[in-house]
């Protein structure tokens, strides 16, 4: 017995290319199909991938109209339908399914995503302890893999990405605002206090709906707004 050949439609930035992939000779995930296409059908097909475990965030793309990771997105067993794959929306495309992430990571760097304290840290001498409750505040934040699925699903980020930091970067920003070991809460909030960096979020919640890790960037942004009202 052999299943019918499944046709996956992979769309590049300007043209749509179609490939037929036999599911009996392919793994169950969309990334498996893409790798089979590149290895056997079209070596010019370009996409990012690394861990194949939903950890690195490299293979983020739009699959069937939803931003997700190709490595954890199963191929629909209904072979009467094609799988439509596009690069992350509203991003400059380097080639095929590879978006230009330069601006995204520049924004990430702008929130200074590292521990900052008023006193010097003698690294390796002693631990910076937290209570169990303080540590729990970081759950749902540190797991972000910076795949940009949430930011590129946000209409506010589509139209204002030059000024609005977007859900992913703001979730990362709140990860440090919520860390009891960090001493620069006010300084961090002051850098976000302009009309665009945070307040372009209109709580549409596309970010939370699409996050492949099940995180809630919309809630993190709301918590930032609460901190700004309290400290500024």
PDB file of C-alpha atoms in Angstrom:
ATOM      1  CA  UNK A   1       0.000   0.000   0.000  1.00  0.00           C
ATOM      2  CA  UNK A   2       1.246   3.458  -0.876  1.00  0.00           C
ATOM      3  CA  UNK A   3      -0.359   6.766  -0.013  1.00  0.00           C
ATOM      4  CA  UNK A   4      -1.123   9.185  -2.776  1.00  0.00           C
ATOM      5  CA  UNK A   5       1.594  11.660  -3.619  1.00  0.00           C
ATOM      6  CA  UNK A   6       1.223  14.831  -1.603  1.00  0.00           C
ATOM      7  CA  UNK A   7       1.876  18.178  -3.292  1.00  0.00           C
ATOM      8  CA  UNK A   8       3.431  20.857  -1.104  1.00  0.00           C
ATOM      9  CA  UNK A   9       3.375  24.376  -2.493  1.00  0.00           C
ATOM     10  CA  UNK A  10       6.446  26.349  -1.485  1.00  0.00           C
ATOM     11  CA  UNK A  11       6.151  30.020  -2.398  1.00  0.00           C
ATOM     12  CA  UNK A  12       9.183  32.253  -2.734  1.00  0.00           C
ATOM     13  CA  UNK A  13       9.073  36.023  -2.428  1.00  0.00           C
ATOM     14  CA  UNK A  14       7.900  36.672  -5.974  1.00  0.00           C
ATOM     15  CA  UNK A  15       7.010  33.293  -7.558  1.00  0.00           C
ATOM     16  CA  UNK A  16       5.285  30.154  -6.355  1.00  0.00           C
ATOM     17  CA  UNK A  17       7.033  26.815  -6.950  1.00  0.00           C
ATOM     18  CA  UNK A  18       5.217  23.501  -6.491  1.00  0.00           C
ATOM     19  CA  UNK A  19       6.821  20.214  -5.529  1.00  0.00           C
ATOM     20  CA  UNK A  20       5.340  16.737  -5.193  1.00  0.00           C
ATOM     21  CA  UNK A  21       6.540  14.859  -2.129  1.00  0.00           C
ATOM     22  CA  UNK A  22       5.780  11.176  -1.485  1.00  0.00           C
ATOM     23  CA  UNK A  23       4.825  10.972   2.181  1.00  0.00           C
ATOM     24  CA  UNK A  24       5.864   7.315   2.385  1.00  0.00           C
ATOM     25  CA  UNK A  25       9.426   8.436   1.779  1.00  0.00           C
ATOM     26  CA  UNK A  26       9.373  11.511   3.970  1.00  0.00           C
ATOM     27  CA  UNK A  27       9.211  12.346   7.676  1.00  0.00           C
ATOM     28  CA  UNK A  28       5.986  13.700   9.190  1.00  0.00           C
ATOM     29  CA  UNK A  29       6.975  17.346   9.592  1.00  0.00           C
ATOM     30  CA  UNK A  30       6.985  20.204   7.109  1.00  0.00           C
ATOM     31  CA  UNK A  31      10.717  20.623   7.652  1.00  0.00           C
ATOM     32  CA  UNK A  32      11.198  16.993   6.598  1.00  0.00           C
ATOM     33  CA  UNK A  33       9.415  17.773   3.333  1.00  0.00           C
ATOM     34  CA  UNK A  34      11.500  20.887   2.750  1.00  0.00           C
ATOM     35  CA  UNK A  35      14.729  18.980   3.338  1.00  0.00           C
ATOM     36  CA  UNK A  36      13.612  16.207   0.995  1.00  0.00           C
ATOM     37  CA  UNK A  37      12.787  18.795  -1.665  1.00  0.00           C
ATOM     38  CA  UNK A  38      16.190  20.445  -1.277  1.00  0.00           C
ATOM     39  CA  UNK A  39      18.072  17.143  -1.251  1.00  0.00           C
ATOM     40  CA  UNK A  40      16.267  15.441  -4.112  1.00  0.00           C
ATOM     41  CA  UNK A  41      14.245  17.902  -6.189  1.00  0.00           C
ATOM     42  CA  UNK A  42      15.550  21.458  -6.017  1.00  0.00           C
ATOM     43  CA  UNK A  43      18.928  22.153  -4.407  1.00  0.00           C
ATOM     44  CA  UNK A  44      18.404  25.908  -4.881  1.00  0.00           C
ATOM     45  CA  UNK A  45      15.509  25.998  -2.402  1.00  0.00           C
ATOM     46  CA  UNK A  46      16.714  28.083   0.545  1.00  0.00           C
ATOM     47  CA  UNK A  47      15.511  28.033   4.144  1.00  0.00           C
ATOM     48  CA  UNK A  48      16.950  28.111   7.652  1.00  0.00           C
ATOM     49  CA  UNK A  49      16.983  25.125   9.987  1.00  0.00           C
ATOM     50  CA  UNK A  50      19.120  23.812  12.792  1.00  0.00           C
ATOM     51  CA  UNK A  51      17.849  21.894  15.817  1.00  0.00           C
ATOM     52  CA  UNK A  52      14.722  20.167  14.431  1.00  0.00           C
ATOM     53  CA  UNK A  53      13.389  20.200  18.015  1.00  0.00           C
ATOM     54  CA  UNK A  54      11.499  23.511  18.263  1.00  0.00           C
ATOM     55  CA  UNK A  55      14.317  25.061  20.291  1.00  0.00           C
ATOM     56  CA  UNK A  56      16.452  27.211  17.999  1.00  0.00           C
ATOM     57  CA  UNK A  57      13.692  29.129  16.174  1.00  0.00           C
ATOM     58  CA  UNK A  58      15.565  29.038  12.865  1.00  0.00           C
ATOM     59  CA  UNK A  59      12.851  27.434  10.719  1.00  0.00           C
ATOM     60  CA  UNK A  60      10.092  29.938  11.471  1.00  0.00           C
ATOM     61  CA  UNK A  61       7.878  30.544   8.447  1.00  0.00           C
ATOM     62  CA  UNK A  62       4.242  30.941   7.450  1.00  0.00           C
ATOM     63  CA  UNK A  63       2.640  27.536   6.900  1.00  0.00           C
ATOM     64  CA  UNK A  64      -0.973  27.345   5.820  1.00  0.00           C
ATOM     65  CA  UNK A  65      -1.525  30.971   6.834  1.00  0.00           C
ATOM     66  CA  UNK A  66      -0.045  30.602  10.338  1.00  0.00           C
ATOM     67  CA  UNK A  67       3.377  31.661  11.553  1.00  0.00           C
ATOM     68  CA  UNK A  68       5.002  28.632  13.144  1.00  0.00           C
ATOM     69  CA  UNK A  69       8.100  26.418  13.133  1.00  0.00           C
ATOM     70  CA  UNK A  70       8.473  23.984  10.255  1.00  0.00           C
ATOM     71  CA  UNK A  71      10.135  21.394  12.482  1.00  0.00           C
ATOM     72  CA  UNK A  72       7.095  21.010  14.776  1.00  0.00           C
ATOM     73  CA  UNK A  73       4.399  21.546  12.137  1.00  0.00           C
ATOM     74  CA  UNK A  74       2.999  18.224  10.948  1.00  0.00           C
ATOM     75  CA  UNK A  75       2.160  17.658   7.291  1.00  0.00           C
ATOM     76  CA  UNK A  76      -1.610  17.431   6.859  1.00  0.00           C
ATOM     77  CA  UNK A  77      -2.379  13.778   6.048  1.00  0.00           C
ATOM     78  CA  UNK A  78      -5.230  14.925   3.773  1.00  0.00           C
ATOM     79  CA  UNK A  79      -3.431  14.684   0.448  1.00  0.00           C
ATOM     80  CA  UNK A  80      -6.262  16.417  -1.397  1.00  0.00           C
ATOM     81  CA  UNK A  81      -4.907  19.689  -0.048  1.00  0.00           C
ATOM     82  CA  UNK A  82      -1.563  21.280  -0.713  1.00  0.00           C
ATOM     83  CA  UNK A  83       0.647  22.795   1.954  1.00  0.00           C
ATOM     84  CA  UNK A  84       1.290  26.451   1.231  1.00  0.00           C
ATOM     85  CA  UNK A  85       4.511  27.773   2.687  1.00  0.00           C
ATOM     86  CA  UNK A  86       5.702  31.369   2.666  1.00  0.00           C
ATOM     87  CA  UNK A  87       8.430  33.337   4.436  1.00  0.00           C
ATOM     88  CA  UNK A  88       7.455  35.256   7.568  1.00  0.00           C
ATOM     89  CA  UNK A  89       5.111  38.064   6.478  1.00  0.00           C
ATOM     90  CA  UNK A  90       6.038  41.727   6.166  1.00  0.00           C
ATOM     91  CA  UNK A  91       9.764  41.065   6.328  1.00  0.00           C
ATOM     92  CA  UNK A  92      12.372  41.724   3.664  1.00  0.00           C
ATOM     93  CA  UNK A  93      13.243  38.392   2.070  1.00  0.00           C
ATOM     94  CA  UNK A  94      16.833  37.413   1.413  1.00  0.00           C
ATOM     95  CA  UNK A  95      15.843  34.395  -0.691  1.00  0.00           C
ATOM     96  CA  UNK A  96      12.929  31.952  -0.820  1.00  0.00           C
ATOM     97  CA  UNK A  97      11.950  31.248   2.806  1.00  0.00           C
ATOM     98  CA  UNK A  98      14.764  33.239   4.429  1.00  0.00           C
ATOM     99  CA  UNK A  99      13.706  36.616   5.887  1.00  0.00           C
ATOM    100  CA  UNK A 100      16.181  39.332   6.790  1.00  0.00           C
ATOM    101  CA  UNK A 101      16.293  39.283  10.614  1.00  0.00           C
ATOM    102  CA  UNK A 102      18.831  42.110  10.972  1.00  0.00           C
ATOM    103  CA  UNK A 103      16.358  44.753  12.137  1.00  0.00           C
ATOM    104  CA  UNK A 104      14.630  42.298  14.465  1.00  0.00           C
ATOM    105  CA  UNK A 105      17.864  41.444  16.287  1.00  0.00           C
ATOM    106  CA  UNK A 106      18.936  45.097  16.359  1.00  0.00           C
ATOM    107  CA  UNK A 107      15.709  45.811  18.224  1.00  0.00           C
ATOM    108  CA  UNK A 108      16.424  42.906  20.562  1.00  0.00           C
ATOM    109  CA  UNK A 109      19.852  44.333  21.350  1.00  0.00           C
ATOM    110  CA  UNK A 110      18.303  47.755  22.023  1.00  0.00           C
ATOM    111  CA  UNK A 111      16.533  46.510  25.179  1.00  0.00           C
ATOM    112  CA  UNK A 112      19.877  45.401  26.620  1.00  0.00           C
ATOM    113  CA  UNK A 113      18.878  41.785  27.351  1.00  0.00           C
ATOM    114  CA  UNK A 114      21.341  41.045  30.097  1.00  0.00           C
ATOM    115  CA  UNK A 115      21.477  41.370  33.877  1.00  0.00           C
ATOM    116  CA  UNK A 116      22.290  44.890  35.104  1.00  0.00           C
ATOM    117  CA  UNK A 117      22.991  45.730  38.736  1.00  0.00           C
ATOM    118  CA  UNK A 118      23.934  48.816  40.727  1.00  0.00           C
ATOM    119  CA  UNK A 119      26.861  46.983  42.298  1.00  0.00           C
ATOM    120  CA  UNK A 120      29.718  45.248  40.531  1.00  0.00           C
ATOM    121  CA  UNK A 121      29.321  41.515  40.070  1.00  0.00           C
ATOM    122  CA  UNK A 122      32.206  39.279  41.014  1.00  0.00           C
ATOM    123  CA  UNK A 123      31.386  36.526  38.553  1.00  0.00           C
ATOM    124  CA  UNK A 124      32.053  33.028  39.834  1.00  0.00           C
ATOM    125  CA  UNK A 125      32.415  34.019  43.479  1.00  0.00           C
ATOM    126  CA  UNK A 126      28.830  33.533  44.582  1.00  0.00           C
ATOM    127  CA  UNK A 127      25.380  33.015  43.161  1.00  0.00           C
ATOM    128  CA  UNK A 128      22.757  35.744  42.840  1.00  0.00           C
ATOM    129  CA  UNK A 129      20.016  33.972  44.715  1.00  0.00           C
ATOM    130  CA  UNK A 130      16.286  34.285  44.092  1.00  0.00           C
ATOM    131  CA  UNK A 131      13.323  33.110  46.085  1.00  0.00           C
ATOM    132  CA  UNK A 132      11.189  30.375  44.573  1.00  0.00           C
ATOM    133  CA  UNK A 133       8.392  32.883  43.989  1.00  0.00           C
ATOM    134  CA  UNK A 134      10.712  35.363  42.258  1.00  0.00           C
ATOM    135  CA  UNK A 135      12.032  32.599  40.022  1.00  0.00           C
ATOM    136  CA  UNK A 136       8.480  31.614  39.040  1.00  0.00           C
ATOM    137  CA  UNK A 137       7.923  35.123  37.674  1.00  0.00           C
ATOM    138  CA  UNK A 138      10.318  34.286  34.837  1.00  0.00           C
ATOM    139  CA  UNK A 139       8.303  31.263  33.688  1.00  0.00           C
ATOM    140  CA  UNK A 140       6.677  31.968  30.348  1.00  0.00           C
ATOM    141  CA  UNK A 141       9.365  34.544  29.538  1.00  0.00           C
ATOM    142  CA  UNK A 142      12.778  32.891  29.404  1.00  0.00           C
ATOM    143  CA  UNK A 143      11.472  30.166  27.048  1.00  0.00           C
ATOM    144  CA  UNK A 144      11.212  32.606  24.115  1.00  0.00           C
ATOM    145  CA  UNK A 145      13.421  31.411  21.243  1.00  0.00           C
ATOM    146  CA  UNK A 146      13.271  34.638  19.190  1.00  0.00           C
ATOM    147  CA  UNK A 147      11.726  32.956  16.171  1.00  0.00           C
ATOM    148  CA  UNK A 148       9.791  36.197  15.374  1.00  0.00           C
ATOM    149  CA  UNK A 149       6.541  34.317  14.693  1.00  0.00           C
ATOM    150  CA  UNK A 150       4.675  36.628  17.071  1.00  0.00           C
ATOM    151  CA  UNK A 151       6.137  39.919  15.870  1.00  0.00           C
ATOM    152  CA  UNK A 152       5.499  39.139  12.218  1.00  0.00           C
ATOM    153  CA  UNK A 153       1.870  38.229  12.970  1.00  0.00           C
ATOM    154  CA  UNK A 154       1.224  41.629  14.571  1.00  0.00           C
ATOM    155  CA  UNK A 155      -0.427  44.300  12.346  1.00  0.00           C
ATOM    156  CA  UNK A 156       1.028  47.077  14.501  1.00  0.00           C
ATOM    157  CA  UNK A 157       4.498  45.675  13.863  1.00  0.00           C
ATOM    158  CA  UNK A 158       3.785  45.386  10.136  1.00  0.00           C
ATOM    159  CA  UNK A 159       3.097  49.114   9.856  1.00  0.00           C
ATOM    160  CA  UNK A 160       5.387  50.513  12.570  1.00  0.00           C
ATOM    161  CA  UNK A 161       8.319  48.128  12.830  1.00  0.00           C
ATOM    162  CA  UNK A 162      10.731  51.035  12.505  1.00  0.00           C
ATOM    163  CA  UNK A 163       9.533  52.386  15.887  1.00  0.00           C
ATOM    164  CA  UNK A 164       7.430  49.719  17.596  1.00  0.00           C
ATOM    165  CA  UNK A 165       9.582  46.999  19.158  1.00  0.00           C
ATOM    166  CA  UNK A 166       7.043  44.218  18.631  1.00  0.00           C
ATOM    167  CA  UNK A 167       5.826  41.367  20.854  1.00  0.00           C
ATOM    168  CA  UNK A 168       8.966  39.215  20.850  1.00  0.00           C
ATOM    169  CA  UNK A 169      11.360  41.987  21.863  1.00  0.00           C
ATOM    170  CA  UNK A 170       8.941  43.368  24.453  1.00  0.00           C
ATOM    171  CA  UNK A 171       8.505  39.927  25.989  1.00  0.00           C
ATOM    172  CA  UNK A 172      12.298  39.716  26.226  1.00  0.00           C
ATOM    173  CA  UNK A 173      12.374  43.182  27.752  1.00  0.00           C
ATOM    174  CA  UNK A 174       9.836  42.193  30.393  1.00  0.00           C
ATOM    175  CA  UNK A 175      11.869  39.072  31.164  1.00  0.00           C
ATOM    176  CA  UNK A 176      14.526  41.405  32.646  1.00  0.00           C
ATOM    177  CA  UNK A 177      12.041  43.834  34.158  1.00  0.00           C
ATOM    178  CA  UNK A 178      10.525  40.908  36.054  1.00  0.00           C
ATOM    179  CA  UNK A 179      13.888  39.582  37.254  1.00  0.00           C
ATOM    180  CA  UNK A 180      14.390  40.345  40.943  1.00  0.00           C
ATOM    181  CA  UNK A 181      18.178  40.294  40.459  1.00  0.00           C
ATOM    182  CA  UNK A 182      18.121  43.240  38.018  1.00  0.00           C
ATOM    183  CA  UNK A 183      18.448  46.768  39.436  1.00  0.00           C
ATOM    184  CA  UNK A 184      17.735  48.896  36.355  1.00  0.00           C
ATOM    185  CA  UNK A 185      13.940  48.772  36.229  1.00  0.00           C
ATOM    186  CA  UNK A 186      13.404  52.534  35.965  1.00  0.00           C
ATOM    187  CA  UNK A 187      16.162  53.010  33.396  1.00  0.00           C
ATOM    188  CA  UNK A 188      14.760  50.195  31.262  1.00  0.00           C
ATOM    189  CA  UNK A 189      11.255  51.649  31.436  1.00  0.00           C
ATOM    190  CA  UNK A 190      12.454  55.141  30.520  1.00  0.00           C
ATOM    191  CA  UNK A 191      13.910  53.765  27.298  1.00  0.00           C
ATOM    192  CA  UNK A 192      10.464  52.389  26.416  1.00  0.00           C
ATOM    193  CA  UNK A 193       8.500  55.495  27.357  1.00  0.00           C
ATOM    194  CA  UNK A 194       8.126  57.045  23.886  1.00  0.00           C
ATOM    195  CA  UNK A 195       4.743  56.812  22.091  1.00  0.00           C
ATOM    196  CA  UNK A 196       5.792  53.941  19.814  1.00  0.00           C
ATOM    197  CA  UNK A 197       8.094  51.423  21.520  1.00  0.00           C
ATOM    198  CA  UNK A 198       5.342  49.846  23.643  1.00  0.00           C
ATOM    199  CA  UNK A 199       2.113  51.719  23.081  1.00  0.00           C
ATOM    200  CA  UNK A 200       1.602  50.661  19.468  1.00  0.00           C
ATOM    201  CA  UNK A 201       0.332  47.396  20.965  1.00  0.00           C
ATOM    202  CA  UNK A 202      -3.460  47.391  20.698  1.00  0.00           C
ATOM    203  CA  UNK A 203      -3.949  43.979  22.331  1.00  0.00           C
ATOM    204  CA  UNK A 204      -4.988  42.217  19.133  1.00  0.00           C
ATOM    205  CA  UNK A 205      -3.337  39.091  20.590  1.00  0.00           C
ATOM    206  CA  UNK A 206      -2.234  37.580  17.286  1.00  0.00           C
ATOM    207  CA  UNK A 207       1.137  37.185  18.990  1.00  0.00           C
ATOM    208  CA  UNK A 208      -0.180  34.913  21.717  1.00  0.00           C
ATOM    209  CA  UNK A 209      -2.297  32.894  19.313  1.00  0.00           C
ATOM    210  CA  UNK A 210       0.571  32.078  16.977  1.00  0.00           C
ATOM    211  CA  UNK A 211       3.458  31.525  19.423  1.00  0.00           C
ATOM    212  CA  UNK A 212       4.796  27.997  18.768  1.00  0.00           C
ATOM    213  CA  UNK A 213       6.075  27.791  22.353  1.00  0.00           C
ATOM    214  CA  UNK A 214       2.701  28.622  23.890  1.00  0.00           C
ATOM    215  CA  UNK A 215       3.902  31.894  25.460  1.00  0.00           C
ATOM    216  CA  UNK A 216       1.852  35.035  26.013  1.00  0.00           C
ATOM    217  CA  UNK A 217       3.628  38.154  24.692  1.00  0.00           C
ATOM    218  CA  UNK A 218       0.406  40.150  24.940  1.00  0.00           C
ATOM    219  CA  UNK A 219       0.342  39.652  28.699  1.00  0.00           C
ATOM    220  CA  UNK A 220       4.010  40.634  29.014  1.00  0.00           C
ATOM    221  CA  UNK A 221       3.324  43.888  27.158  1.00  0.00           C
ATOM    222  CA  UNK A 222       0.386  44.605  29.467  1.00  0.00           C
ATOM    223  CA  UNK A 223       2.669  44.063  32.462  1.00  0.00           C
ATOM    224  CA  UNK A 224       5.180  46.529  31.018  1.00  0.00           C
ATOM    225  CA  UNK A 225       2.438  49.141  30.691  1.00  0.00           C
ATOM    226  CA  UNK A 226       1.478  48.564  34.332  1.00  0.00           C
ATOM    227  CA  UNK A 227       5.092  49.031  35.427  1.00  0.00           C
ATOM    228  CA  UNK A 228       5.362  52.231  33.407  1.00  0.00           C
ATOM    229  CA  UNK A 229       2.242  53.607  35.069  1.00  0.00           C
ATOM    230  CA  UNK A 230       3.718  52.745  38.468  1.00  0.00           C
ATOM    231  CA  UNK A 231       7.327  53.907  38.073  1.00  0.00           C
ATOM    232  CA  UNK A 232       7.254  56.784  35.545  1.00  0.00           C
TER     233      UNK A 232
END
